[in-house]
CSV table of C-alpha atoms and ligand atoms in Angstrom, one decimal:
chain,number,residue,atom,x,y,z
A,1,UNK,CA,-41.2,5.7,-2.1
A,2,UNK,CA,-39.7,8.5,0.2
A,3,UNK,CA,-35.9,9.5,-0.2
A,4,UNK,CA,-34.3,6.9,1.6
A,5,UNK,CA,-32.6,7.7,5.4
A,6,UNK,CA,-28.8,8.3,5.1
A,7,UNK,CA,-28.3,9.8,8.3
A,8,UNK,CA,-25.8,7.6,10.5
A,9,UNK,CA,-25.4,7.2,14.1
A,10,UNK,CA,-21.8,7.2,15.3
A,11,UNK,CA,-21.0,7.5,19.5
A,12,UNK,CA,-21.4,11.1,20.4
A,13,UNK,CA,-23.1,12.1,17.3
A,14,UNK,CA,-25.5,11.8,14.2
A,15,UNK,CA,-24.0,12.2,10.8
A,16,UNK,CA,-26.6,13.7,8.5
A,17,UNK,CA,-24.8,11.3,5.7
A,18,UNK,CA,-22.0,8.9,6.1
A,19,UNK,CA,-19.6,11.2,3.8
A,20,UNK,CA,-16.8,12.3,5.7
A,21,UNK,CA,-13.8,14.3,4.2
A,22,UNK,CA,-10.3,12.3,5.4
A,23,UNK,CA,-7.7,13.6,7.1
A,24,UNK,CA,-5.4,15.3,5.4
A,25,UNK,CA,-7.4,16.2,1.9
A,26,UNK,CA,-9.6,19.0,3.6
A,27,UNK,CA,-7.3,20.9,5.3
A,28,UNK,CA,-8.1,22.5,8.7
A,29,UNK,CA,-11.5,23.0,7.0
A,30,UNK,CA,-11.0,26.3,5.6
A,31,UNK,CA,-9.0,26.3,3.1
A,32,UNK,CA,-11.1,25.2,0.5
A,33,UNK,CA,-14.1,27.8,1.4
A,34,UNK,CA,-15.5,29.4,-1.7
A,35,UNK,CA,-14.0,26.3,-3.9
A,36,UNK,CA,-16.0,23.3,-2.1
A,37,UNK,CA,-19.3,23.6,0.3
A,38,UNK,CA,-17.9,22.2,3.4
A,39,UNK,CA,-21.8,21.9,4.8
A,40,UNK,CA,-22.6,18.8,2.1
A,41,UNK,CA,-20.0,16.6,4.3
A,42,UNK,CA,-21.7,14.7,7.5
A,43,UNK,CA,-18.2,15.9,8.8
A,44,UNK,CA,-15.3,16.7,8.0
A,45,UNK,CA,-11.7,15.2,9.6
A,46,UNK,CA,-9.2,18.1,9.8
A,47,UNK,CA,-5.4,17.6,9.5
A,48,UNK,CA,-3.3,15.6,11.4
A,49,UNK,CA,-2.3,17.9,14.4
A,50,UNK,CA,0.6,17.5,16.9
A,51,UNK,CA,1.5,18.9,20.2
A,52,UNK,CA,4.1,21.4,18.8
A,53,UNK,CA,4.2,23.0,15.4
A,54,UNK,CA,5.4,20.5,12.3
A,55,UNK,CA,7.3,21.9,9.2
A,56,UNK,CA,6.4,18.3,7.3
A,57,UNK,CA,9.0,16.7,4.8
A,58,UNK,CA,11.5,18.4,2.6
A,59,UNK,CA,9.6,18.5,-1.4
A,60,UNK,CA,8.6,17.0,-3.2
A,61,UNK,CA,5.7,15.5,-1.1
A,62,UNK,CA,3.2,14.4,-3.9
A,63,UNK,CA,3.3,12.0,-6.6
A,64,UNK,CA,0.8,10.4,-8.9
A,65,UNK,CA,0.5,6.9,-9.7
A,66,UNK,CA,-1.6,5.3,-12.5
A,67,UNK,CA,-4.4,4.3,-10.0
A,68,UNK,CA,-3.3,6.3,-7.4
A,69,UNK,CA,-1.5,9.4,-4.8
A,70,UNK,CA,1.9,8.8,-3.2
A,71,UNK,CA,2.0,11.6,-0.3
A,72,UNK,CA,4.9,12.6,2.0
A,73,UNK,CA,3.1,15.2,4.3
A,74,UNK,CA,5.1,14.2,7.4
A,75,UNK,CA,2.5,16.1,9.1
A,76,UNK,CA,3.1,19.6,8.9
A,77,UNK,CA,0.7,21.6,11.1
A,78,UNK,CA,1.4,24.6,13.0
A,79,UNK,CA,0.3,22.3,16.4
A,80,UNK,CA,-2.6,22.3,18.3
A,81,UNK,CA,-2.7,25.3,20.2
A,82,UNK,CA,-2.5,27.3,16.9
A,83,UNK,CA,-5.4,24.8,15.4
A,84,UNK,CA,-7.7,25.7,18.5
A,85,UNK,CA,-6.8,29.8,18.1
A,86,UNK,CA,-7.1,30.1,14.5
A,87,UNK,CA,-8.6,27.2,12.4
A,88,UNK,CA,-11.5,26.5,15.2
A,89,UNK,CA,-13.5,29.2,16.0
A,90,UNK,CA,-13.9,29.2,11.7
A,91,UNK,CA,-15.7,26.4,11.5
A,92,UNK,CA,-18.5,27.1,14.6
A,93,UNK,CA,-20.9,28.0,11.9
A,94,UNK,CA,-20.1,24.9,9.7
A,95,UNK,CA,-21.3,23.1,13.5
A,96,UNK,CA,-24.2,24.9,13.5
A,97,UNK,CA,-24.7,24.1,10.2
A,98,UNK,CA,-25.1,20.0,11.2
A,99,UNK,CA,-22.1,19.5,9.3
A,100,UNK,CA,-19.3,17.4,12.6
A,101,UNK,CA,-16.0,18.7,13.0
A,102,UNK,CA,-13.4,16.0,14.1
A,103,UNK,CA,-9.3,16.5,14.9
A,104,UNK,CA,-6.8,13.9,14.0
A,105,UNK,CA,-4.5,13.9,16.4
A,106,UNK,CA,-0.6,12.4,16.1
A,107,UNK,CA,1.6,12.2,18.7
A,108,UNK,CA,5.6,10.6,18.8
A,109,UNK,CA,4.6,9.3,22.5
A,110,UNK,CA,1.5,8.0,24.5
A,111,UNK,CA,2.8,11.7,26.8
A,112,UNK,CA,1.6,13.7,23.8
A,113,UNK,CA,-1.2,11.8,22.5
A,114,UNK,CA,-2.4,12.4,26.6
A,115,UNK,CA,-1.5,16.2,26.3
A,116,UNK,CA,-3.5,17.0,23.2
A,117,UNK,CA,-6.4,15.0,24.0
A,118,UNK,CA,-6.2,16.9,27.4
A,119,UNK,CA,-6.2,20.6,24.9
A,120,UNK,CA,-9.3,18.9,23.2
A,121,UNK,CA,-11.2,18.1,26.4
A,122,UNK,CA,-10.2,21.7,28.0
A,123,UNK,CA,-11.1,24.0,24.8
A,124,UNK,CA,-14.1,22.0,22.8
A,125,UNK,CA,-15.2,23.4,19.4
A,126,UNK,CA,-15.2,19.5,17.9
A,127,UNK,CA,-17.5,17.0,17.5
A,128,UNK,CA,-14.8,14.3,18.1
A,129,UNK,CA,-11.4,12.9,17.7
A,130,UNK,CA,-9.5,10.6,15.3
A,131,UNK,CA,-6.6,9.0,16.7
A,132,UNK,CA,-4.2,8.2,13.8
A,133,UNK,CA,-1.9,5.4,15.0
A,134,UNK,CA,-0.5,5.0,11.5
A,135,UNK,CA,1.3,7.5,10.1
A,136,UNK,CA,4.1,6.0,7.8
A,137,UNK,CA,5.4,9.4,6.6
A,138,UNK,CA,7.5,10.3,10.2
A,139,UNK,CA,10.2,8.5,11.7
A,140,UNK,CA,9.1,8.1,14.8
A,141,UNK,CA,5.6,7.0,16.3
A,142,UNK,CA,3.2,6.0,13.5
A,143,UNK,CA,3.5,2.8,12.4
A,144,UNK,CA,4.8,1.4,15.6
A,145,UNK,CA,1.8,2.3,17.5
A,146,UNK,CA,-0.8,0.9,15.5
A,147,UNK,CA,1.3,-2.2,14.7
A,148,UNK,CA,1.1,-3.7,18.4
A,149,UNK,CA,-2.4,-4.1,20.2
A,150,UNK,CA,-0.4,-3.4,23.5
A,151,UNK,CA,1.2,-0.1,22.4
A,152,UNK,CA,-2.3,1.0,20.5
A,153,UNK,CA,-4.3,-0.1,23.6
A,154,UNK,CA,-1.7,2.3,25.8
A,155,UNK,CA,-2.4,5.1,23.2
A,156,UNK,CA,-6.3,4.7,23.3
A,157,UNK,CA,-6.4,4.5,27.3
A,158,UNK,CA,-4.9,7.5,27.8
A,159,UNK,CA,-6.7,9.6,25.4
A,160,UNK,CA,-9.7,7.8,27.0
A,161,UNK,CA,-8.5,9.2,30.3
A,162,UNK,CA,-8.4,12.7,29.4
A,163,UNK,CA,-11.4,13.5,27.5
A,164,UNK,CA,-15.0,12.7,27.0
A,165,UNK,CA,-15.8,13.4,23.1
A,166,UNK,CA,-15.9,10.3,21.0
A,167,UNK,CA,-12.3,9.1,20.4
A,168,UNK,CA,-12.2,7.6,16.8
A,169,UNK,CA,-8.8,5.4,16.5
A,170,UNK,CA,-7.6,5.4,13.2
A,171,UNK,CA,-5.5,2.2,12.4
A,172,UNK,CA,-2.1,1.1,10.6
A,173,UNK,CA,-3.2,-1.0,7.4
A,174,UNK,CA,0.1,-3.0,7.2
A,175,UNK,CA,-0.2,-5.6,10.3
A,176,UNK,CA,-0.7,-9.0,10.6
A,177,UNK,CA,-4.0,-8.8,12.6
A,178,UNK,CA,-5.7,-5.6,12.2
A,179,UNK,CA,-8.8,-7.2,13.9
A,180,UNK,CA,-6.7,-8.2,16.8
A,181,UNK,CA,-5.8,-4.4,17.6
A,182,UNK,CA,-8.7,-3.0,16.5
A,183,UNK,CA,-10.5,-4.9,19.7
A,184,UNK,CA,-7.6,-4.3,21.8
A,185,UNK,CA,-8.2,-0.2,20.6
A,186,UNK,CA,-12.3,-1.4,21.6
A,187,UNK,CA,-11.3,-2.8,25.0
A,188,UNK,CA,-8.9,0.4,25.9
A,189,UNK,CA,-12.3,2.3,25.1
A,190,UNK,CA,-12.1,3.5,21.5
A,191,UNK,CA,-16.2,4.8,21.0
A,192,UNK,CA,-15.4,3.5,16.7
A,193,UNK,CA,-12.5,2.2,14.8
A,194,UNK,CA,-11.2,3.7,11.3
A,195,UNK,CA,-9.4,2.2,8.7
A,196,UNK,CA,-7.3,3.0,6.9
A,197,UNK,CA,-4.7,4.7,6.5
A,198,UNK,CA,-2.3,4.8,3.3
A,199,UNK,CA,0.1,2.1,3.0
A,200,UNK,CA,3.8,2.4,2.6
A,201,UNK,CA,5.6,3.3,-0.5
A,202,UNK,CA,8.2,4.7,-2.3
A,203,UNK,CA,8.9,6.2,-5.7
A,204,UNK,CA,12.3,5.8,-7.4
A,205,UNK,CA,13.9,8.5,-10.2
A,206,UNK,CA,15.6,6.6,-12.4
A,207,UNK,CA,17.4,9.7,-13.8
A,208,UNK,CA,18.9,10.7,-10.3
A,209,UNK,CA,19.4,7.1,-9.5
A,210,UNK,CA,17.4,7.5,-6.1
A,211,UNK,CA,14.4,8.0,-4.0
A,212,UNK,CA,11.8,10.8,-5.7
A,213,UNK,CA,10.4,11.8,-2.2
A,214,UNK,CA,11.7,14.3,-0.7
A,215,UNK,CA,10.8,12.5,2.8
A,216,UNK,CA,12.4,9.1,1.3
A,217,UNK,CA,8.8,7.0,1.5
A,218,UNK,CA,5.6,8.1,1.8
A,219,UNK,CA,1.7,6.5,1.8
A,220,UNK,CA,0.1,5.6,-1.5
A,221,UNK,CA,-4.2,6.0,-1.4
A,222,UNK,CA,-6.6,6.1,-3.8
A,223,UNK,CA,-7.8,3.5,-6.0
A,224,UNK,CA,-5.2,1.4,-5.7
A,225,UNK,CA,-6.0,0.7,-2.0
A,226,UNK,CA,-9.4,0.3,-2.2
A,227,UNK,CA,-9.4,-4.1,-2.4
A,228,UNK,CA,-6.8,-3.9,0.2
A,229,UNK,CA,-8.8,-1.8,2.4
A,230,UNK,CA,-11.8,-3.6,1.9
A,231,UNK,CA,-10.6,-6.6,3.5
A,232,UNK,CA,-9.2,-4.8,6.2
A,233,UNK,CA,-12.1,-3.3,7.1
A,234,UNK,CA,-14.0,-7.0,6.9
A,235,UNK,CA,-11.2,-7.9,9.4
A,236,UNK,CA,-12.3,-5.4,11.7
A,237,UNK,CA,-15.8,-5.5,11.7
A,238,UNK,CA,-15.8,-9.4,12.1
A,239,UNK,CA,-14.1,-8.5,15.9
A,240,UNK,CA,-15.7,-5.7,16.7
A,241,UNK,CA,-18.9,-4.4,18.2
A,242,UNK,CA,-18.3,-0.8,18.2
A,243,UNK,CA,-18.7,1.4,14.7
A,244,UNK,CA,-16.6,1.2,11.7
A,245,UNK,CA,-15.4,4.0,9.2
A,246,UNK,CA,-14.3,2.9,6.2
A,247,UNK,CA,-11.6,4.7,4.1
A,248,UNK,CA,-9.7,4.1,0.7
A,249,UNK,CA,-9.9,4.5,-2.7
A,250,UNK,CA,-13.9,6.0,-2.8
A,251,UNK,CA,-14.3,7.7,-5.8
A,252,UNK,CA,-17.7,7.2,-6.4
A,253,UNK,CA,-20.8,5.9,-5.3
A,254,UNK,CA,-20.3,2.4,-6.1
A,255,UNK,CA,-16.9,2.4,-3.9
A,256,UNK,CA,-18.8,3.8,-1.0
A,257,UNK,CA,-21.6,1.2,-0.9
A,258,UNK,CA,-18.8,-1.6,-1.2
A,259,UNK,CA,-17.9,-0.3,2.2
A,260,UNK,CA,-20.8,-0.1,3.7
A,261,UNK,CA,-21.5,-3.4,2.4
A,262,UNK,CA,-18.7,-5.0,4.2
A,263,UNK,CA,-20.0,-3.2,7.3
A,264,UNK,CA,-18.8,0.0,7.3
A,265,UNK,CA,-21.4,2.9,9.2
A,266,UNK,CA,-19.4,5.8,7.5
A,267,UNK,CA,-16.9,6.3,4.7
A,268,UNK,CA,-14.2,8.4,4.8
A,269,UNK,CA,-13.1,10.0,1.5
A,270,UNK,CA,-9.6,11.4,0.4
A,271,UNK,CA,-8.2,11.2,-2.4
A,272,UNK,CA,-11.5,11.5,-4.2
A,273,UNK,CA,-11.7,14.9,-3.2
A,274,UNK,CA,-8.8,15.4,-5.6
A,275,UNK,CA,-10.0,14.1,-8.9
A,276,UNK,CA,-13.4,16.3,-8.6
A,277,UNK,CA,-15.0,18.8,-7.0
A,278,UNK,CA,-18.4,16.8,-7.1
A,279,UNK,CA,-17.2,13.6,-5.8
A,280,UNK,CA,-19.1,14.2,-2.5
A,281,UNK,CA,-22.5,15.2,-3.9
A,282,UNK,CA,-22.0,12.2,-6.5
A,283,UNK,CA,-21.5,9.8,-3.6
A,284,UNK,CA,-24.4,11.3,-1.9
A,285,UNK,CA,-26.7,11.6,-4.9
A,286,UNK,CA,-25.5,7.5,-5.8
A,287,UNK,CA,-26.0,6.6,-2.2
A,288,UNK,CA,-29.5,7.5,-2.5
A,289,UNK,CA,-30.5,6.3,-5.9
A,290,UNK,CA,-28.9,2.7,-5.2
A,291,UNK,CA,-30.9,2.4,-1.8
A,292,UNK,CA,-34.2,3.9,-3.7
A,293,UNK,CA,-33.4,1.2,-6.7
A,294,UNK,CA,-33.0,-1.6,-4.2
A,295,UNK,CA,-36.3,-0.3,-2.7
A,296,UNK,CA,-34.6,0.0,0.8
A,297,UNK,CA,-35.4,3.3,3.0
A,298,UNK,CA,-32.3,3.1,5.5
A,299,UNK,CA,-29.0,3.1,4.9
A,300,UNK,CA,-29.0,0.6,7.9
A,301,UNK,CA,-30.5,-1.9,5.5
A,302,UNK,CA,-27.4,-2.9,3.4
A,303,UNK,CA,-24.8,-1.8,6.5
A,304,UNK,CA,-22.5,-5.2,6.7
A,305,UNK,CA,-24.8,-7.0,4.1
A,306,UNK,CA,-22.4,-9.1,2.5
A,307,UNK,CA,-21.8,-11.5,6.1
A,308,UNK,CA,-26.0,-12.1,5.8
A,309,UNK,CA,-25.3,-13.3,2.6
A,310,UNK,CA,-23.1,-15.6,2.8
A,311,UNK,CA,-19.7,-13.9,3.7
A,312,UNK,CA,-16.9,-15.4,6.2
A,313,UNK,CA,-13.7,-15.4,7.5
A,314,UNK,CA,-10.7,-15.5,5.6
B,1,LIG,C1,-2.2,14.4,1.1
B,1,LIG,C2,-2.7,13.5,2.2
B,1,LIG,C3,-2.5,13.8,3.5
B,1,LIG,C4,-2.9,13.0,4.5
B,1,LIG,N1,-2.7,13.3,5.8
B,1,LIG,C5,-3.2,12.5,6.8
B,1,LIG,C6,-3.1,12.9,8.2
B,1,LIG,O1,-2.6,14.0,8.5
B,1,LIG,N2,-3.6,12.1,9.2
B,1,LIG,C7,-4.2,10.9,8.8
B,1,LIG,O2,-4.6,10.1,9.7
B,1,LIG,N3,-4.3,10.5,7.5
B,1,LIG,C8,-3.8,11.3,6.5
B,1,LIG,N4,-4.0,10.9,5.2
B,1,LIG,C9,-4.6,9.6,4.9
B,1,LIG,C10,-6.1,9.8,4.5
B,1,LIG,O3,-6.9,10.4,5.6
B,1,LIG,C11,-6.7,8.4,4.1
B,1,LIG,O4,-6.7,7.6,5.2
B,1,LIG,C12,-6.0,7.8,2.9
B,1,LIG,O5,-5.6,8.8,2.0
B,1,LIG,C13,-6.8,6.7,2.2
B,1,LIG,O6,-8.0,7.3,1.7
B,1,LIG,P1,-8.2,7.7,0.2
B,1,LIG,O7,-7.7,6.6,-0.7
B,1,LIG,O8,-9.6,8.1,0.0
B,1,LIG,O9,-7.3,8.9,0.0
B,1,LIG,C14,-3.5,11.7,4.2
B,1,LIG,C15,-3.7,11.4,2.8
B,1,LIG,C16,-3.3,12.3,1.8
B,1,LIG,C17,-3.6,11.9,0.4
């Protein structure tokens, strides 16, 4: 049998595999050069990015659970402008390369979501762009615009309006319908949908008798998320027709099928990228072998399996 197809079709562009490195864990792309081959990703999602420059939370940001990473980012980025003139024209050759480049974009109104998505559209250099409607590390925006489908749909139309790349809308976990406003994010015309983001948390020091964070909470991925954001992502793809990206707790191969099982097209991986620097090619390498073992030759084959065999709503 030939090596099975991985390449996956999102709007706007082919992914030579469904890998994708999430925001946040790769940097701006560069940072990790000479430590991890940015090329093996089918792209790569670059760090959340605001109008104007971010310094992030106070320390510390980072804290380890037993099945899981507690971050308190807050977003620090230097802001778009600086993205476009110094991280971008880096990572042309990575383009060339086949590997796509996407920006996450964050914004504290539905003004600067509109402004950056109008920087995107003007300068280029990406494949795409992830909206994240979720952050719960800053104190305002985030969370409240992914936890309403009216405020999310406003978000979505306007960076609709501005640009024509692909617009990826990245959604809060911690709602009461996540397929609700993941269609609302489809009708305001999101191209794909991914999900998700970390969920809330907070770390206490018993010593100091108070928070640990330096930001007070932060968002807790990894392993520990990976049931919840399962079912999340079976929420979604039961209401949508456009693509879904799954994201949360991959480690490995096994994790990543799961997600495409449940109908994911891509997975996103974070975290993962932590633990080992061959958690990419291992999910690749996996990917294959299950879909050669199972004597299927496209990914396509098992995408969203689980409703064909028997699956339904919750
Ligand atoms: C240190 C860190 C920084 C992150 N920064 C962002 C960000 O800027 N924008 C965003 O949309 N998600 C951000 N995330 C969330 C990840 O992209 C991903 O959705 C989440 O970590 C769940 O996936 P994982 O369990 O594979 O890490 C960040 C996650 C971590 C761990």
């Amino acid at each position: 049998m030939e090596r099975p197809n991985i390449n996956v079709e999102l709007p706007g562009m082919r992914l030579k595999n469904p890998v994708i490195a999430a925001s946040g864990t790769f940097g701006f792309g560069t940072e990790y050069d000479g430590i991890y081959p940015a090329h093996l990703f089918g792209a790569i999602i670059l760090k959340g990015t605001t109008l104007k420059p971010r310094d992030g939370n106070p320390p510390p940001r980072i804290y380890e659970t037993p099945s899981g990473l507690i971050n308190s980012v807050g977003l620090q980025n230097p802001g778009i402008e600086s993205v476009y003139d110094e991280y971008l024209p880096k990572l042309q050759n990575l383009r060339e390369s086949g590997t796509k480049v996407i920006l996450n974009i964050a914004g504290d109104t539905v003004d600067e979501y509109e402004a950056i998505a109008s920087i995107c559209e003007e300068r280029g250099m990406i494949d795409g762009i992830e909206v994240n409607l979720s952050c719960p590390n800053v104190k305002k925006g985030g969370v409240n615009f992914g936890s309403n489908p009216d405020i999310a749909s406003k978000v979505v139309a306007s960076v609709r309006r501005k640009t024509t790349l692909p617009v990826i809308v990245k959604l809060a976990p911690v709602v009461t319908d996540i397929g609700k406003i993941a269609l609302s994010c489809q009708e305001a015309g999101a191209d794909a949908i991914s999900a998700i983001n970390t969920l809330p948390a907070v770390v206490i020091d018993i010593d100091k008798q108070k928070l640990f964070l330096g930001g007070g909470s932060g968002g807790l991925s990894g392993s520990a998320i990976k049931p919840f954001a399962l079912m999340q992502v079976m929420n979604i793809v039961k209401r949508v027709s456009i693509p879904v990206i799954g994201c949360g707790g991959i480690m490995n191969s096994r994790d990543a099928i799961e997600f495409i099982m449940v109908g994911a097209r891509a997975v996103q991986i974070g975290t993962g990228l932590f633990v080992s620097l061959k958690t990419v090619e291992n999910v690749i390498n996996g990917l294959v072998e299950y879909l050669s073992s199972v004597r299927k030759d496209n990914i396509s084959q098992i995408e969203g399996i689980i409703f064909n065999n028997g699956a339904r709503s919750f």
